[in-house]
Each structure stands twice: as C-alpha cells, then as structure tokens.
C-alpha cells in the first residue's frame, strides 16, 4: 500500500466542479509531478464540503488547512510553499480560517462549528469513487450487523424507536413506513429511493449521492432486508450527471465486493440495485407519480390509498424513502436508536440538512441538529446578510412552503414548528431574502414554478394555480383591484382542499404565508400602486434627485424623449411618457436617477 | 463479501490510507521543511517518520511540516509536541535518528537527550 504524508482534498461536488475544480486537480497533478511529490502527496476528489460560496475548495491534511476560492494560478504557490516547504499560504486560506494571525483548521471555522454531520458525515472527507475509503469510515458495518445479528423485526423496531421521519418533505415516521411494507402481503416487494430533488435551490440529496453514494446503497440494502425485498430502484434526475455517474460507480464496486448480489455476508440475503433516470419533472418527486415514472408510464400521481407500502411498483408493496432519510439509517443501526433520539427536539429527532441560498454570505450546504433556531442558521452558520442589508424573510420548503419573517427567527427548526408558522420543512431548501426582495414578487415566482410543473391531471391544480398566477401578475403589474387579495385567498383554500396530490395541495402555501406575514405589501401594490421593495417594474417610477448636475447624458439616452431640462440644471422625467427601460440609470454618471 | 472478518480486514487496510484526515489531539511531530531543511535532507527524515508512524499504527500521532525553524545550521530539525509536555527540539536529523525518536520518545516517552538542541555544539 502506498503511504502518503499529506492528502490534498479537492471538492468535486457540482458547485465546485462548475467553478473549475477539475482544472485545479489537473494543475495539482502537474505541479506535484514537477516537484517530484506525486509519491508523497495524495490527491483526492471528494464530494461537497458544504461551503459552496467559497468554492472551489481545497483542504490539505494533516493540517486541515482550508483554501477557498482557489484558482489555477494559486496551485504552484500552494504546492511549493505548503506541500514542499510546509508553510501554509495564509493569504489563500478561507477568510475566517485566519483570526488574529492564528490559523484555524477547517473544523474550527464558524460555518462548521455549529453543525452536526450525520447524513453528510463522509461528504468532503472520502473519495466517493473508492469503496475502501467508505469502508475505512465504518462503511457496510451496519449492513453486516443487521444481516448477522438482527432480526427483521429488530431492525424495524430500531428505526421506529429512533424517531426518524421522512426527510423529503412530509415528515412521515420512517419506521412506520418500513413496518407497513414489512406487513404487507406480496410475493415480491421493492425498495425505492426518491432522489428526484426538485425544489428550486435544494441540493442536499445530490450532495449525498455525489459525496457518499455507498451510504445510500448500504441503507437500501438494510431496508430491503427489513421489509423482505431483493430489488431496489433509485429514481434520480438525469440533470444530476455527476451524482448519477458516482452512484453507478458505487453500485458497480459494491457488486464487485459482493455487497450487492447473492449471499451477502455469507447469509442467504440477496439484493440488487438499479438506477432509473427521471427527466426532471417536479411532479415526479411526488411518490405515486414517481412510481408511475419508474414503471415507464407518464409521471402523474395516483390516488392514495392504496399507499405505496401496500400497492407500489407494479402493484407490489414498495418502500419509498428519500436519499437523506436513507443516509441516516446506517448511523442509527451502528450507534443505536437512543443515540439518534437524543439529538433534536421532542417530535423531530436527529439532524437535518439545509441548502442555504439567496441573500446570505455563506451560500452552501449545512447539517444541524433539529431544534437549532433559524437565527443560528442564518446569522451564525450562514454568516448573515451581505452588504449590510436588513433581513426580511426566509423561504423554507420550496414551492410547497412559505416565507418566515424576522419576528419568528428564534423559532427552533423542526417539522411541527415550521408548519405552525405556515411553512414546512420540505426537503430543506432555505432561501434568505433581504429588504430588496418584494414578497408579492416572490410569491409570484413560486406560483409561476408550480403552474409550469403542474402535471394537469386534476383541475384544481391545473386551472386553479393558473388563475392565481394571473391575479398575481395583475397585482405586480399595477392593475390590482379591490377584492383581488380576497379572491387569491379563496382560490388558495379551494386548491388546497381539492387537489389530488401534494403538489397541488401545497402550491398555494407561498402565497398564503406571504399574505399572513406581509399583507401590507400586497395592499400597497393593490390600493396604493406601490412596490415598497422597489422590485415590481410596473409599479416603479423613475425620478431624478438633487444629485443631478445637468450633464444631459440622460436626455440623449432616453428612447422616448421623456426627460427634459436645461444644461447644468436639474432634469425632470415625465412619468407618463417614461417606459421604464432604465437606460437613463445606466448612463447617469452621478447616480442621480432612482426607482421609487 | 462473505464474512464480517473480510470486511474488517478491508477496513483495517483502508484505515491506514485515510486516518490522516481524522481530528487528533495526540502527539505532533513537526519537520522543518524550508529551503535550508530540504537541502540538509529533511525530506527523507519526514518520509521515515511517516513510515514509522504507519508501521507502528500510531493513530494519535500526526506528522506535519513547518517552515524555517531558525537555526539553519543545525537542520534537519524536528520538533515533538506531546500534550502536557514541553516541546522537544531535535537537530541534525537523519532517517535512522528519526526512527529511534519514534521508538524511544514517541512510543516510550523517553527523550533522547543527545539529539536535542541543548546537546548540539
């Protein structure tokens, strides 16, 4: 076996790959070769480290030095200084990794300090394309334990006792689902994994697949043993090429090592796994539509009951869990149900992964114990709002969730608290908004998404969401009328009550929660024809302030001759003529033209 | 995969490959790897230390590098930090001396006085 004195971990997640981590890997290869270090220093391409904002990320062990925003030009210096001479290149480290001239390792950085990584424990630590690295970090030990020491009932009991709930959005107790499938009658049973991550801004499942694919394989094998299945399917969207690729490599390696196939660990248990690619329709994240899609039918929901646990794939009992849910399973088996149940709050156990995005300093992926407050996530781990702006709201649960205002920031995050705030956990997308975001516009954005993604099977969702979107368009364009807000509310309630599947039942949530906390913004749009945040073009007027020096550049730029004024004197915009193209704003050298 | 023993064996092997990435609070051996150190032969010393730590399976020991320690004429220099003890600086290292330091100081806790900077002329 080769010995290496130093390991260079390069993030190979989608975020860092798109910001150039592949060319960085190549540059390292060349530099190491040049300095004759290839036998002393090992390059490892890992999954996502989580702090995508700082990407591409490179971590050098044993020091744990955290280099951020690495560029190809920096590689020669890192190699020569750090790897050859042992001098950490301080100015290339992540900004928070140097405090008062003291260098801190990656684990001491604020972003990571408050986190507790269960589902993401191996992401950014191991090479996802090397099964032995997963085994080194206790991989497949849980499967061995289950197959050789535990009965099927004991496994289900452990999952039930742990309090694990579905991480894909609904939060249904996973142990119960396992039990239903176990008890269901059928000559053939299936286990399936929902990796059809569709919420805008959510990428935790992708990161698990990219960073730790064997964790999913191991967990699905455990689940298959517990419910009595020999065949599994992972439904993943084709637009996650890196994830699909690494999962396939992992499945092949697991087969090669005899961890998939017949006679696993010398028992008579057999299990195999197949990847099914989805075309990226949002509705296919809904469990019954997903099952249809795996069967090769059009991805449309079926009425429930019967639930998949009774009649799932090809009418056979099917256990369907989300990627993150599965990723917790091996850890629960190894550390015990009590260990897991001790993390989190009374009704929400364990940790949850969130994808933090929007107006936030540390865009990225994080995993926290349930019960952490929104404030801790946004201001401590997330590093707060950029450019000194004011926090306005955080959107959780994607198109099924809602906006949570500043007054609720101290709420501990768990399934039930978020629902009582009018939002939901969802799959874990968290989009932060500041004072410059218009809540009506945000609500419109999410509804626009659901209208696009509605499968069309049931009228409340197909027609109802479209009507809601039309109302919101009307309001944001400045044509809102008295009664529109009430119409929106009524439609929303009806769609929630009468849609077939989760997509329609939750589609009005972004509008309802925005109305609940930011009703005055809707009213300003409708009654006063104003957009307080200055976003909705239709309601904005351009004004010239006292900063105007009368240079006349704007009059020349205006395509409709709406600006008048003498040279060296204050100019004026005729708001009736103005078409709000913004050309004058771009031309003004004194920044004297504002939108209001 | 036919048995747990087989899995344990793969794990044992693989662990040596990755344990550099674990958080450890044990002993730190730091090698001066500035230009002066390298030209005096610090790299074979460093590699010997890594090798020794691996073959003896010393999981709480980390071998790291640093820049110029300051007494270039006595390079290669290594420094040993053990929790709760004062730092020990060894000078004019060779791979053979490094091997002895791991055996006597790191494993058995006995400082080899004749190699320390205090004994240097």
XYZ file of C-alpha atoms in Angstrom:
717
model
C 0.000 0.000 0.000
C 1.204 3.467 -0.847
C 1.947 5.811 2.036
C 1.310 9.485 1.680
C 2.434 12.126 4.122
C -0.142 14.631 3.020
C -3.595 14.491 1.452
C -4.983 17.225 -0.774
C -8.777 17.065 -0.890
C -10.363 18.826 -3.846
C -14.109 19.344 -3.818
C -15.742 17.502 -6.714
C -19.324 18.497 -5.939
C -21.402 20.114 -8.649
C -20.855 23.611 -7.220
C -17.074 23.450 -7.167
C -16.893 21.485 -10.419
C -18.722 24.258 -12.204
C -16.380 26.822 -10.693
C -13.403 24.951 -12.081
C -12.238 22.297 -9.614
C -11.372 19.918 -12.449
C -8.697 22.183 -13.878
C -7.392 22.674 -10.344
C -6.978 18.940 -9.951
C -5.082 18.824 -13.200
C -2.855 21.717 -12.155
C -2.062 19.937 -8.888
C -1.156 16.801 -10.802
C 1.274 18.751 -12.948
C 2.820 20.632 -10.035
C 3.240 17.524 -7.886
C 4.899 15.785 -10.809
C 7.206 18.742 -11.341
C 8.332 18.808 -7.710
C 8.578 15.051 -7.534
C 5.933 14.894 -4.819
C 3.477 12.566 -6.532
C 4.541 9.692 -4.304
C 4.317 11.747 -1.089
C 1.155 13.735 -1.591
C -2.169 12.183 -2.490
C -4.874 13.982 -4.445
C -8.439 13.060 -3.542
C -11.547 14.285 -5.302
C -14.321 14.351 -2.706
C -17.972 15.284 -2.525
C -19.326 18.637 -1.413
C -17.741 20.348 1.604
C -20.859 22.452 2.031
C -19.457 25.948 1.847
C -20.158 26.363 -1.847
C -19.855 30.144 -1.683
C -16.120 29.712 -1.021
C -15.550 27.287 -3.895
C -13.539 25.833 -5.411
C -12.390 24.461 -2.067
C -9.152 22.617 -1.350
C -8.329 21.102 2.056
C -4.810 19.978 2.917
C -4.318 17.350 5.609
C -2.846 16.646 8.163
C -3.061 20.368 8.963
C -6.704 20.691 7.862
C -5.836 23.908 6.011
C -8.889 25.341 4.302
C -8.114 27.061 0.997
C -11.071 28.841 -0.592
C -11.789 30.445 -3.986
C -8.776 28.551 -5.310
C -7.600 29.493 -8.783
C -5.389 27.551 -11.154
C -2.710 30.236 -10.732
C -2.583 29.547 -6.982
C -1.653 25.895 -7.329
C 2.039 26.471 -7.955
C 2.283 28.508 -4.741
C 0.330 26.033 -2.629
C 2.487 23.195 -3.913
C 5.799 24.970 -3.471
C 5.074 26.686 -0.185
C 2.735 24.348 1.653
C 3.356 20.897 0.257
C 7.071 21.226 -0.347
C 8.164 23.606 2.376
C 5.402 23.276 4.920
C 4.451 26.940 5.014
C 0.700 27.389 4.900
C -0.178 30.057 2.336
C -2.150 32.248 4.705
C -3.482 34.731 2.168
C -5.166 31.976 0.164
C -6.967 30.491 3.165
C -10.685 30.955 3.751
C -11.153 34.393 5.300
C -12.385 33.031 8.613
C -9.603 30.474 8.821
C -7.184 33.195 9.903
C -8.138 35.016 13.088
C -5.683 37.417 14.728
C -2.854 35.767 12.808
C -3.792 32.368 14.208
C -4.509 29.790 11.536
C -7.566 27.673 12.254
C -8.286 24.309 10.725
C -11.453 23.643 8.761
C -13.298 22.256 11.781
C -12.769 25.441 13.761
C -14.388 27.717 11.203
C -17.764 29.144 12.343
C -19.607 27.614 9.406
C -18.716 24.099 10.581
C -18.552 24.565 14.365
C -22.305 24.534 14.999
C -23.015 21.730 12.581
C -23.505 18.105 13.404
C -22.982 15.846 10.434
C -24.820 12.543 10.297
C -26.185 12.315 6.752
C -23.253 14.328 5.410
C -20.615 12.736 7.623
C -18.488 11.460 4.755
C -19.145 14.285 2.293
C -15.901 16.121 1.744
C -14.000 13.510 3.745
C -13.791 10.471 1.499
C -13.222 9.751 -2.152
C -16.738 8.747 -3.248
C -15.345 6.629 -6.074
C -13.329 4.401 -3.743
C -15.353 1.861 -1.795
C -12.440 1.105 0.543
C -12.458 4.683 1.836
C -16.131 4.286 2.729
C -15.324 1.012 4.462
C -12.499 2.716 6.363
C -15.060 5.115 7.821
C -17.169 2.221 9.135
C -18.963 1.643 5.847
C -21.065 -1.527 5.408
C -20.558 -2.329 9.087
C -24.226 -1.588 9.752
C -25.287 -3.930 6.952
C -23.045 -6.659 8.392
C -24.546 -6.127 11.835
C -28.104 -6.239 10.525
C -27.597 -9.382 8.450
C -25.717 -11.367 11.054
C -27.067 -10.165 14.393
C -30.512 -8.649 13.982
C -33.915 -9.995 13.046
C -36.031 -8.089 10.553
C -38.378 -7.038 13.341
C -35.470 -5.717 15.397
C -34.305 -3.537 12.513
C -37.778 -2.046 12.079
C -38.111 -1.548 15.823
C -34.768 0.301 15.880
C -35.834 2.664 13.114
C -39.176 3.232 14.841
C -37.541 3.949 18.188
C -35.020 6.333 16.668
C -37.868 8.675 15.711
C -36.517 9.142 12.183
C -39.003 10.991 9.964
C -39.017 11.366 6.191
C -36.521 13.983 5.078
C -38.086 14.556 1.682
C -40.746 16.920 2.922
C -43.714 15.209 4.526
C -42.003 14.119 7.713
C -43.866 10.808 7.979
C -42.329 8.450 10.589
C -39.967 6.234 8.583
C -40.197 3.243 10.941
C -43.957 3.049 10.375
C -43.478 3.049 6.610
C -40.988 0.200 6.998
C -43.426 -1.692 9.171
C -46.353 -1.236 6.756
C -44.247 -2.572 3.889
C -42.976 -5.435 6.031
C -46.520 -6.428 6.983
C -47.984 -6.003 3.510
C -48.847 -9.197 1.647
C -46.996 -9.844 -1.571
C -44.783 -12.390 -3.327
C -42.447 -9.616 -4.443
C -41.550 -6.378 -2.625
C -39.443 -3.442 -3.705
C -37.443 -0.709 -2.033
C -37.125 2.585 -3.841
C -35.293 5.825 -3.266
C -36.627 9.220 -4.154
C -33.677 11.230 -5.450
C -35.862 13.436 -7.626
C -34.858 16.591 -5.846
C -36.900 19.316 -7.450
C -37.292 22.275 -5.105
C -35.586 25.361 -6.524
C -32.388 25.899 -4.581
C -32.280 22.489 -2.900
C -29.300 20.217 -3.443
C -28.791 18.068 -0.335
C -29.727 14.770 -1.964
C -27.438 15.489 -4.863
C -24.606 16.129 -2.433
C -25.122 12.838 -0.620
C -25.140 10.981 -3.945
C -22.040 12.822 -5.087
C -20.149 12.677 -1.830
C -21.199 9.422 -0.185
C -23.099 7.149 -2.594
C -22.284 3.961 -0.680
C -24.223 5.237 2.328
C -27.375 5.093 0.200
C -26.583 1.631 -1.153
C -25.907 0.296 2.343
C -29.096 1.831 3.753
C -31.249 0.477 0.926
C -29.813 -2.997 1.450
C -30.673 -2.723 5.154
C -34.191 -1.587 4.276
C -34.586 -4.403 1.760
C -33.603 -6.944 4.395
C -36.051 -5.444 6.886
C -39.085 -5.353 4.597
C -38.248 -8.525 2.681
C -37.201 -7.264 -0.739
C -34.458 -8.242 -3.156
C -34.632 -5.412 -5.657
C -34.188 -1.681 -5.270
C -34.579 1.336 -7.553
C -33.038 4.766 -7.223
C -35.040 7.387 -9.096
C -32.695 10.265 -9.820
C -32.987 13.142 -12.232
C -30.819 12.991 -15.325
C -29.746 16.587 -14.805
C -27.508 15.397 -11.944
C -24.809 13.828 -14.150
C -22.055 13.729 -11.518
C -24.390 12.156 -8.966
C -25.641 9.532 -11.427
C -22.109 8.727 -12.501
C -20.769 8.274 -8.959
C -23.773 6.256 -7.869
C -23.267 3.898 -10.806
C -19.562 3.550 -9.965
C -20.509 2.822 -6.365
C -23.090 0.206 -7.377
C -20.527 -1.497 -9.614
C -17.954 -1.538 -6.809
C -20.478 -2.876 -4.321
C -21.302 -5.711 -6.735
C -17.605 -6.411 -7.197
C -17.095 -6.643 -3.431
C -20.131 -8.862 -3.052
C -22.089 -6.238 -1.107
C -24.808 -6.344 -3.726
C -25.879 -9.607 -5.277
C -26.369 -13.037 -3.785
C -25.243 -14.363 -0.415
C -24.216 -11.079 1.145
C -22.022 -11.647 4.250
C -22.466 -15.366 3.862
C -26.211 -15.206 4.519
C -28.949 -16.132 2.081
C -29.898 -12.459 1.681
C -29.690 -11.132 -1.851
C -30.235 -7.628 -3.116
C -29.520 -5.608 -6.221
C -29.994 -2.007 -7.164
C -30.842 -0.208 -10.370
C -30.792 3.474 -11.290
C -33.846 4.922 -13.029
C -33.338 8.296 -14.630
C -36.040 10.931 -14.416
C -36.490 13.727 -16.920
C -36.745 16.377 -14.242
C -40.473 16.919 -13.885
C -41.225 18.364 -10.454
C -44.341 16.234 -10.025
C -42.227 13.063 -10.207
C -40.955 13.891 -6.736
C -44.479 13.061 -5.551
C -44.340 9.431 -4.534
C -47.103 7.932 -6.664
C -46.064 9.897 -9.770
C -42.517 8.711 -9.163
C -43.682 5.084 -9.084
C -45.543 5.593 -12.368
C -42.423 7.072 -13.907
C -40.248 4.133 -12.782
C -42.762 1.794 -14.401
C -42.264 3.681 -17.648
C -45.616 5.439 -17.565
C -46.266 9.151 -17.707
C -45.339 10.768 -14.390
C -48.751 11.532 -12.924
C -49.944 10.926 -9.395
C -52.316 8.112 -8.449
C -54.991 8.498 -5.822
C -53.982 7.341 -2.330
C -54.893 5.000 -0.702
C -53.700 2.463 -1.613
C -50.358 3.733 -0.354
C -47.117 2.508 -1.964
C -46.456 0.315 1.071
C -49.493 -1.754 0.004
C -49.562 -1.243 -3.770
C -46.463 0.422 -5.138
C -44.294 -0.519 -8.085
C -46.161 -2.866 -10.402
C -48.853 -3.104 -7.715
C -46.383 -4.724 -5.300
C -45.645 -3.455 -1.774
C -42.921 -0.825 -2.099
C -40.900 1.064 0.480
C -40.106 4.563 -0.732
C -37.786 6.871 1.190
C -35.799 9.933 0.297
C -31.975 9.982 -0.051
C -31.312 11.905 3.142
C -33.642 9.646 5.134
C -31.706 6.604 3.949
C -28.357 8.290 4.641
C -29.229 8.376 8.356
C -30.026 4.654 8.563
C -26.529 3.080 8.797
C -25.629 5.525 11.576
C -28.794 4.678 13.507
C -28.014 0.956 13.266
C -24.400 1.445 14.358
C -24.972 3.941 17.165
C -28.382 2.789 18.313
C -31.871 4.262 18.293
C -31.286 6.062 21.616
C -28.276 7.919 20.251
C -30.344 9.276 17.366
C -33.374 10.003 19.517
C -31.192 12.079 21.834
C -30.426 14.514 19.029
C -33.088 17.057 18.163
C -36.435 18.023 19.668
C -39.270 16.054 21.195
C -41.045 15.233 17.962
C -38.283 15.771 15.413
C -35.236 13.634 16.006
C -31.782 13.758 14.546
C -30.313 16.309 12.208
C -31.475 17.982 9.012
C -29.515 19.103 6.002
C -30.338 22.501 4.567
C -29.272 24.143 1.342
C -28.768 27.772 2.198
C -29.094 30.254 -0.628
C -30.316 33.690 -1.604
C -29.142 36.830 0.183
C -26.709 35.137 2.524
C -22.942 35.298 2.993
C -22.173 31.581 3.285
C -24.176 30.013 0.480
C -23.918 26.280 0.875
C -24.941 23.065 2.496
C -25.177 22.521 6.225
C -26.435 19.932 8.656
C -27.749 20.909 12.071
C -29.486 19.168 14.944
C -33.260 19.672 14.861
C -34.161 22.461 17.249
C -31.435 24.823 16.109
C -33.032 28.240 15.631
C -33.408 29.960 12.288
C -31.337 32.819 13.702
C -28.405 30.494 14.443
C -28.568 29.035 10.954
C -28.812 32.342 9.141
C -26.623 34.611 11.242
C -24.068 32.271 12.819
C -23.556 29.432 10.365
C -24.736 31.384 7.353
C -22.717 34.457 8.252
C -25.641 36.888 7.930
C -26.865 39.095 5.099
C -24.349 40.574 2.644
C -23.777 44.293 2.046
C -25.179 45.361 5.412
C -28.771 44.842 4.271
C -31.667 44.074 6.566
C -33.027 40.518 6.873
C -36.620 40.304 5.692
C -37.733 36.689 5.458
C -36.541 33.153 4.885
C -38.343 30.819 2.499
C -38.344 27.164 3.504
C -39.967 24.163 1.881
C -39.642 25.454 -1.683
C -42.841 25.772 -3.748
C -44.737 23.874 -1.032
C -43.506 26.027 1.813
C -43.689 29.600 2.815
C -41.893 32.695 3.995
C -40.959 33.145 7.636
C -40.497 36.747 8.796
C -37.885 38.255 11.123
C -40.237 38.120 14.119
C -40.082 34.293 14.029
C -36.303 33.976 13.748
C -35.910 32.492 17.205
C -38.155 29.544 16.417
C -36.364 26.209 16.833
C -36.426 24.398 13.498
C -38.498 21.229 13.474
C -41.301 19.739 11.389
C -44.169 20.926 13.556
C -42.873 24.420 14.306
C -42.381 25.210 10.652
C -45.882 24.002 9.805
C -47.394 26.140 12.555
C -45.597 29.126 11.026
C -47.393 28.436 7.738
C -44.358 26.963 6.039
C -42.853 23.488 6.115
C -39.564 21.650 6.376
C -39.788 20.414 2.817
C -36.653 18.833 1.503
C -34.522 21.524 3.108
C -34.130 24.441 0.749
C -33.674 27.696 2.633
C -33.748 30.898 0.629
C -32.915 34.082 2.504
C -34.449 37.373 1.453
C -33.420 40.895 2.363
C -35.121 44.293 2.250
C -34.706 44.459 -1.525
C -36.985 41.453 -2.121
C -40.670 42.055 -2.844
C -42.803 39.408 -1.166
C -45.531 39.624 -3.795
C -42.924 39.020 -6.456
C -41.507 36.038 -4.518
C -44.974 34.522 -4.157
C -45.479 35.055 -7.880
C -42.155 33.375 -8.654
C -43.086 30.189 -6.782
C -46.540 30.063 -8.288
C -45.067 30.532 -11.739
C -42.966 27.454 -10.959
C -45.935 25.318 -9.881
C -48.034 26.377 -12.874
C -45.173 25.204 -15.089
C -44.793 21.954 -13.197
C -48.443 21.038 -12.612
C -48.984 17.720 -14.381
C -52.504 18.673 -15.455
C -54.313 15.622 -14.174
C -56.639 17.371 -11.707
C -58.448 20.669 -12.410
C -57.915 22.436 -9.044
C -54.169 22.377 -9.562
C -54.141 22.792 -13.336
C -56.675 25.597 -13.553
C -56.611 26.980 -10.037
C -52.913 27.739 -9.835
C -53.068 29.336 -13.273
C -55.861 31.674 -12.103
C -53.858 32.545 -9.002
C -50.837 33.357 -11.123
C -52.945 35.611 -13.340
C -54.143 37.510 -10.281
C -50.577 37.907 -9.015
C -49.401 39.058 -12.440
C -52.150 41.640 -12.446
C -51.160 42.876 -8.988
C -47.438 43.089 -9.696
C -48.083 44.894 -12.978
C -50.015 47.572 -11.149
C -53.537 46.663 -12.218
C -54.657 45.180 -8.899
C -58.274 45.849 -7.910
C -60.149 45.878 -4.655
C -61.129 42.289 -3.888
C -58.177 40.629 -5.664
C -56.457 39.724 -2.389
C -59.608 38.080 -1.102
C -60.027 36.191 -4.390
C -56.485 34.909 -4.040
C -57.198 33.657 -0.538
C -60.388 31.905 -1.543
C -58.782 30.213 -4.533
C -55.862 29.149 -2.366
C -58.093 27.480 0.195
C -60.057 25.662 -2.505
C -56.954 24.388 -4.301
C -55.504 23.144 -1.014
C -58.691 21.298 -0.178
C -59.386 19.679 -3.524
C -56.120 18.847 -5.321
C -55.172 15.229 -5.926
C -51.573 15.193 -4.780
C -49.114 17.044 -2.615
C -48.066 19.350 -5.419
C -51.483 20.987 -5.709
C -52.324 20.720 -2.030
C -49.269 22.770 -1.106
C -48.943 25.003 -4.161
C -50.830 27.945 -2.596
C -48.626 27.936 0.528
C -46.108 30.538 -0.666
C -48.981 32.955 -1.365
C -50.837 32.230 1.872
C -47.757 32.640 4.043
C -46.768 35.841 2.256
C -50.302 37.141 2.872
C -50.094 36.104 6.505
C -46.900 37.983 7.295
C -46.643 40.613 4.582
C -50.236 41.516 3.809
C -49.398 45.222 3.884
C -47.104 44.702 0.880
C -49.958 43.179 -1.117
C -52.177 46.060 -0.044
C -49.566 48.606 -1.083
C -49.488 47.030 -4.539
C -53.265 46.839 -4.915
C -54.518 50.005 -3.191
C -51.591 52.396 -3.498
C -49.983 51.038 -6.672
C -46.629 50.937 -4.949
C -43.957 48.279 -4.570
C -42.262 49.086 -1.233
C -39.177 46.995 -2.046
C -38.760 48.594 -5.473
C -38.894 45.361 -7.457
C -42.121 45.291 -9.490
C -41.259 47.247 -12.643
C -44.876 48.013 -13.411
C -45.247 49.982 -10.189
C -41.997 51.858 -10.276
C -41.393 55.374 -11.434
C -38.028 56.871 -12.225
C -37.086 60.100 -10.505
C -34.119 62.427 -10.778
C -32.700 63.560 -7.439
C -30.791 66.713 -6.424
C -27.593 64.891 -7.352
C -28.280 65.829 -10.996
C -25.618 68.111 -12.486
C -27.488 68.763 -15.703
C -24.995 66.918 -17.923
C -27.844 65.972 -20.364
C -26.480 62.440 -20.904
C -29.813 61.009 -19.788
C -31.853 63.037 -22.254
C -29.741 61.592 -25.076
C -30.142 58.067 -23.704
C -33.910 58.215 -23.320
C -35.573 56.458 -26.279
C -38.936 58.197 -25.795
C -37.775 61.739 -25.001
C -39.326 61.633 -21.557
C -36.531 63.608 -19.881
C -36.340 67.366 -20.125
C -34.196 70.102 -18.580
C -31.655 72.827 -19.362
C -27.905 72.216 -19.379
C -26.393 72.413 -15.868
C -29.833 72.429 -14.321
C -31.912 69.752 -12.602
C -33.632 67.458 -15.123
C -37.125 66.024 -14.785
C -38.678 62.738 -16.004
C -42.206 62.811 -17.398
C -43.506 59.633 -15.738
C -46.425 59.377 -18.165
C -44.112 59.168 -21.161
C -41.457 57.048 -19.402
C -41.356 53.376 -20.492
C -39.150 52.376 -17.523
C -36.400 50.899 -19.631
C -33.683 52.031 -17.217
C -31.354 53.334 -19.948
C -31.002 56.682 -18.148
C -29.990 54.991 -14.876
C -27.122 53.232 -16.625
C -25.923 56.422 -18.319
C -26.078 58.809 -15.317
C -22.514 59.362 -14.037
C -23.770 60.821 -10.731
C -26.195 58.020 -9.786
C -28.870 60.691 -9.535
C -31.702 58.668 -11.068
C -33.617 56.388 -8.712
C -36.550 53.990 -8.915
C -39.272 54.631 -6.431
C -18.242 -10.244 0.737
C -18.596 -13.474 2.640
C -17.999 -12.512 6.261
C -17.575 -9.728 8.774
C -13.936 -10.721 9.159
C -13.407 -9.961 5.490
C -14.962 -6.520 5.906
C -12.834 -5.871 8.995
C -9.709 -6.736 7.046
C -10.523 -4.323 4.229
C -11.313 -1.681 6.810
C -8.011 -2.188 8.625
C -6.082 -1.771 5.383
C -8.093 1.193 4.190
C -7.942 2.980 7.526
C -4.214 3.462 7.167
C -4.885 5.251 3.904
C -7.304 7.784 5.335
C -6.614 8.275 9.030
C -4.535 11.347 8.245
C -7.898 13.086 7.775
C -9.186 12.395 11.284
C -9.131 15.008 14.020
C -6.476 14.079 16.511
C -5.340 15.559 19.785
C -2.251 13.447 20.368
C 1.405 13.986 19.629
C 2.550 16.229 16.810
C 5.899 15.749 15.107
C 6.809 18.780 13.039
C 9.612 18.772 10.481
C 11.311 21.983 9.356
C 10.876 21.971 5.599
C 12.176 25.331 4.464
C 14.890 25.555 1.796
C 17.553 25.054 4.481
C 15.833 21.964 5.850
C 15.218 20.392 2.472
C 18.791 20.928 1.291
C 20.085 19.414 4.525
C 17.965 16.302 3.927
C 14.661 16.919 5.706
C 12.561 15.029 3.184
C 13.956 11.550 3.811
C 13.562 12.299 7.523
C 9.935 13.291 7.030
C 9.208 10.213 4.954
C 10.867 7.979 7.531
C 8.698 9.490 10.270
C 5.526 8.936 8.244
C 6.610 5.355 7.550
C 7.350 4.626 11.224
C 4.083 6.080 12.418
C 2.192 3.949 9.912
C 4.010 0.673 10.541
C 3.588 1.068 14.289
C -0.042 2.057 13.737
C 0.272 5.128 15.969
C -3.181 6.571 15.345
C -2.871 9.550 17.667
C 0.353 10.841 16.145
C 0.421 13.383 13.384
C 3.424 14.182 11.241
C 3.386 17.664 9.852
C 5.721 20.200 8.308
C 6.639 23.739 9.071
C 8.844 26.424 7.572
C 12.267 27.525 8.782
C 12.721 26.912 12.494
C 15.541 29.424 12.638
C 18.747 27.525 13.345
C 19.532 26.631 9.770
C 22.999 25.328 10.529
C 21.503 22.538 12.642
C 18.966 21.352 10.044
C 17.235 18.983 9.529
C 15.313 19.882 12.669
C 12.211 18.204 14.041
C 10.070 19.271 16.960
C 7.945 16.968 19.077
C 4.830 18.321 20.817
C 3.295 15.921 23.328
C 0.144 17.011 25.176
C 1.026 18.411 28.585
C 4.769 18.291 27.982
C 7.283 20.838 26.874
C 8.265 20.908 23.238
C 11.418 18.955 22.413
C 13.614 20.100 19.536
C 15.865 17.573 17.833
C 18.603 18.711 15.469
C 20.791 17.318 12.692
C 18.337 14.568 11.963
C 18.841 11.541 9.758
C 16.263 8.900 8.867
C 17.961 6.486 11.307
C 17.815 9.008 14.156
C 14.201 9.738 13.314
C 13.400 6.046 13.605
C 14.949 5.942 17.086
C 12.998 9.009 18.160
C 9.711 7.361 17.227
C 10.643 4.205 19.115
C 12.016 5.802 22.263
C 10.361 9.199 22.575
C 7.008 8.847 20.859
C 6.239 5.292 21.923
C 8.073 5.027 25.253
C 8.131 8.662 26.317
C 11.898 8.897 26.800
C 13.540 11.992 25.357
C 16.810 11.214 23.569
C 18.944 13.943 25.114
C 21.967 13.518 22.831
C 19.925 14.529 19.765
C 18.307 17.593 21.296
C 19.258 21.151 20.508
C 20.680 21.522 24.037
C 23.322 18.911 23.264
C 24.323 20.451 19.935
C 27.670 22.147 19.660
